[in-house]
Amino acid sequence: HDIASVTKPITSTLIGMAIKQGKLKSPAQTMVDAYRNRSVGQMDVGKEKILLEHLLTMSSGLACKSQGGERGLWEMLGSGHDVQYMLNLGMEAPPGTRYVYCSGGMHLLSGLINEVTGKNSAEFARTSFFGPLGIRSFIWPEDPQGVSHGFGNLHLLPEDMARIGQVFLQNGTWKGKQIIDPEWVKAATSSHIKTGGPGTSDYGYGWRIPQDG
């Protein structure tokens, strides 16, 4: 089944694993530093302050067009180079100041998996996340540069979705082995930013967090 945007918390989990393995520094690392080997367009003071945490929490301040069925996502997908499109995108707010649904920001995180591990998210997940959970069958489309779609389109079996839910309920352990850092589990599933008014969920690291806890 295409799990659509439930792909996002899986992408964020891979970022947590890359941090635990020392491939990335922390959620406080800047996007520009993490992408130090790539050119970044429309650079300004605001863009220099985008942290990985801002990408994880949809608060980067990048000019993502969330209206009209995520028009900005479709523009990215039509660009021919999705990661570079996002790196060149202008700013519309200071990082960390407001929530704007930004699938392209999640794709930047998936691109970082390529940058720091030499594998795309599908390959990295196969060895570091899906494999240890016994998940063998999945489909994860990628962009023209081989970056797995960090924002969606991952296909999983329902029983494997249950494995992912269960490992988070068990604070990152699976069959007695620590698969995900428990501190990451706690941080990822905690509220980091409000998404709107009454009746809406807060947002963690790719996870929607009920306001009632």
Coordinates of C-alpha atoms in Angstrom, one line a residue:
H1 CA 0.0 0.0 0.0
D2 CA 1.2 3.5 -0.8
I3 CA 1.5 5.0 2.7
A4 CA 1.6 8.6 1.4
S5 CA 2.8 11.1 4.0
V6 CA 3.3 8.4 6.6
T7 CA 6.6 8.2 4.7
K8 CA 7.7 11.4 6.5
P9 CA 8.2 9.9 10.0
I10 CA 10.1 7.1 8.4
T11 CA 12.4 9.6 6.7
S12 CA 12.8 11.4 10.0
T13 CA 13.7 8.1 11.7
L14 CA 16.5 7.6 9.2
I15 CA 17.9 11.0 10.0
G16 CA 17.9 10.0 13.7
M17 CA 19.8 6.9 12.8
A18 CA 22.3 8.8 10.7
I19 CA 22.9 11.1 13.7
K20 CA 23.4 8.1 16.0
Q21 CA 25.9 6.7 13.6
G22 CA 27.8 10.0 13.5
K23 CA 27.0 10.7 9.9
L24 CA 25.2 13.9 10.9
K25 CA 25.9 16.0 14.0
S26 CA 22.5 16.6 15.6
P27 CA 19.1 18.3 14.9
A28 CA 20.8 21.6 15.7
Q29 CA 23.1 21.2 12.6
T30 CA 22.4 23.8 10.0
M31 CA 21.1 22.7 6.6
V32 CA 23.9 24.6 4.8
D33 CA 26.5 22.8 6.9
A34 CA 25.0 19.4 6.2
Y35 CA 24.9 20.2 2.5
R36 CA 28.3 21.8 2.5
N37 CA 29.3 20.0 -0.7
R38 CA 26.4 21.5 -2.6
S39 CA 25.6 25.0 -3.9
V40 CA 22.7 26.7 -2.2
G41 CA 20.9 29.5 -4.1
Q42 CA 19.3 32.7 -2.7
M43 CA 21.5 32.5 0.3
D44 CA 20.7 35.0 3.1
V45 CA 20.9 35.3 6.8
G46 CA 17.7 33.5 7.3
K47 CA 18.6 30.6 5.1
E48 CA 21.9 30.2 7.0
K49 CA 19.9 29.6 10.2
I50 CA 17.8 26.7 8.9
L51 CA 18.5 23.8 11.2
L52 CA 17.7 20.1 10.5
E53 CA 15.2 20.4 13.3
H54 CA 13.4 23.1 11.3
L55 CA 13.1 20.7 8.3
L56 CA 12.0 17.9 10.6
T57 CA 9.2 20.1 12.1
M58 CA 8.0 21.9 8.9
S59 CA 9.2 25.2 10.2
S60 CA 12.2 25.9 7.9
G61 CA 10.8 29.2 6.6
L62 CA 11.4 28.2 3.0
A63 CA 8.8 29.5 0.5
C64 CA 6.9 26.2 0.3
K65 CA 3.6 26.5 -1.5
S66 CA 1.3 24.3 0.5
Q67 CA -1.9 25.7 -0.9
G68 CA -3.7 24.3 -4.0
G69 CA -2.9 20.6 -3.3
E70 CA 0.8 21.3 -2.4
R71 CA 1.6 23.3 -5.6
G72 CA 5.2 23.7 -4.5
L73 CA 5.6 19.9 -4.3
W74 CA 4.5 19.5 -7.9
E75 CA 6.8 22.3 -9.0
M76 CA 9.7 20.5 -7.3
L77 CA 8.9 17.2 -8.9
G78 CA 8.8 18.9 -12.3
S79 CA 12.1 20.7 -11.9
G80 CA 14.3 17.8 -13.0
H81 CA 16.5 18.1 -9.8
D82 CA 14.3 18.0 -6.7
V83 CA 17.0 18.5 -4.1
Q84 CA 18.6 21.4 -5.9
Y85 CA 15.2 23.0 -6.5
M86 CA 14.7 23.0 -2.7
L87 CA 18.2 24.2 -1.9
N88 CA 17.6 27.2 -4.3
L89 CA 14.2 28.1 -2.9
G90 CA 13.8 31.5 -1.3
M91 CA 12.7 32.3 2.2
E92 CA 9.3 33.6 3.4
A93 CA 9.7 33.5 7.2
P94 CA 12.5 33.3 9.8
P95 CA 13.3 29.6 10.6
G96 CA 11.4 28.2 13.5
T97 CA 8.7 30.9 13.6
R98 CA 5.8 29.1 12.0
Y99 CA 4.5 25.8 10.7
V100 CA 4.0 25.4 7.0
Y101 CA 3.4 22.0 5.5
C102 CA 6.5 21.4 3.3
S103 CA 7.0 18.0 1.6
G104 CA 10.0 19.4 -0.1
G105 CA 11.7 20.0 3.2
M106 CA 11.4 16.3 3.9
H107 CA 12.9 15.5 0.5
L108 CA 15.9 17.6 1.5
L109 CA 16.3 15.3 4.6
S110 CA 16.2 12.3 2.3
G111 CA 18.8 13.9 0.1
L112 CA 21.0 14.2 3.2
I113 CA 20.9 10.4 3.6
N114 CA 22.5 10.2 0.2
E115 CA 25.1 12.9 1.0
V116 CA 26.3 11.4 4.3
T117 CA 25.9 7.6 3.9
G118 CA 26.5 7.1 0.2
K119 CA 23.1 5.2 0.1
N120 CA 19.7 6.5 -0.6
S121 CA 17.0 6.2 2.0
A122 CA 15.7 2.9 0.6
E123 CA 19.1 1.3 0.8
F124 CA 19.9 2.8 4.2
A125 CA 16.5 1.7 5.6
R126 CA 17.1 -1.8 4.2
T127 CA 20.3 -2.2 6.3
S128 CA 19.6 0.0 9.3
F129 CA 15.9 0.0 9.9
F130 CA 13.7 -2.3 7.8
G131 CA 16.1 -5.2 7.8
P132 CA 16.4 -5.4 11.6
L133 CA 12.6 -5.3 11.8
G134 CA 12.2 -8.1 9.3
I135 CA 10.7 -5.9 6.6
R136 CA 11.8 -7.4 3.3
S137 CA 9.2 -6.3 0.7
F138 CA 8.8 -2.6 0.0
I139 CA 8.8 -0.1 -2.9
W140 CA 10.3 3.4 -2.5
P141 CA 10.3 5.6 -5.6
E142 CA 13.2 8.0 -6.1
D143 CA 13.9 11.2 -8.0
P144 CA 16.1 11.5 -11.1
Q145 CA 19.2 11.8 -9.0
G146 CA 18.4 8.6 -7.0
V147 CA 17.1 10.3 -3.9
S148 CA 14.2 8.3 -2.3
H149 CA 11.0 10.4 -2.0
G150 CA 11.4 11.6 1.5
F151 CA 7.8 13.0 1.6
G152 CA 5.7 10.1 0.4
N153 CA 5.1 7.2 -2.0
L154 CA 6.7 4.5 0.1
H155 CA 4.8 1.3 -0.3
L156 CA 4.6 -1.1 2.7
L157 CA 2.6 -4.2 3.8
P158 CA 0.1 -3.5 6.6
E159 CA 1.9 -6.0 8.9
D160 CA 5.2 -4.1 8.3
M161 CA 3.5 -0.9 9.2
A162 CA 2.5 -2.6 12.5
R163 CA 6.2 -3.5 13.1
I164 CA 7.2 0.2 12.8
G165 CA 4.4 1.2 15.1
Q166 CA 5.4 -1.4 17.6
V167 CA 9.1 -0.6 17.7
F168 CA 8.1 3.0 18.5
L169 CA 5.8 1.8 21.3
Q170 CA 8.7 -0.2 22.6
N171 CA 11.0 2.9 22.7
G172 CA 13.0 1.8 19.8
T173 CA 13.6 -1.8 20.8
W174 CA 12.9 -4.9 18.7
K175 CA 13.3 -8.5 20.0
G176 CA 15.6 -7.2 22.7
K177 CA 17.8 -5.1 20.4
Q178 CA 17.9 -1.3 20.4
I179 CA 17.0 -0.4 16.8
I180 CA 16.2 3.3 17.3
D181 CA 17.8 5.6 19.9
P182 CA 15.1 5.9 22.7
E183 CA 16.0 9.6 23.0
W184 CA 15.1 10.0 19.3
V185 CA 11.8 8.2 19.8
K186 CA 10.9 10.6 22.6
A187 CA 12.0 13.7 20.7
A188 CA 10.4 12.6 17.4
T189 CA 7.0 11.9 19.0
S190 CA 6.9 15.0 21.2
S191 CA 5.3 18.3 20.1
H192 CA 7.7 20.8 18.7
I193 CA 5.4 23.3 17.0
K194 CA 1.6 24.1 16.8
T195 CA 0.1 23.6 13.4
G196 CA -3.1 25.6 13.8
G197 CA -6.2 26.2 15.8
P198 CA -8.4 23.9 18.0
G199 CA -8.9 20.4 16.7
T200 CA -5.6 20.3 14.9
S201 CA -2.5 18.2 15.7
D202 CA 0.8 19.5 16.8
Y203 CA 3.9 18.4 14.9
G204 CA 7.0 16.4 16.0
Y205 CA 9.8 15.1 13.7
G206 CA 7.5 14.1 10.9
W207 CA 4.9 12.8 13.3
R208 CA 1.5 14.4 13.9
I209 CA 1.0 14.7 17.7
P210 CA -2.5 14.9 19.2
Q211 CA -3.0 18.0 21.3
D212 CA -4.5 15.9 24.1
G213 CA -1.2 14.0 24.4

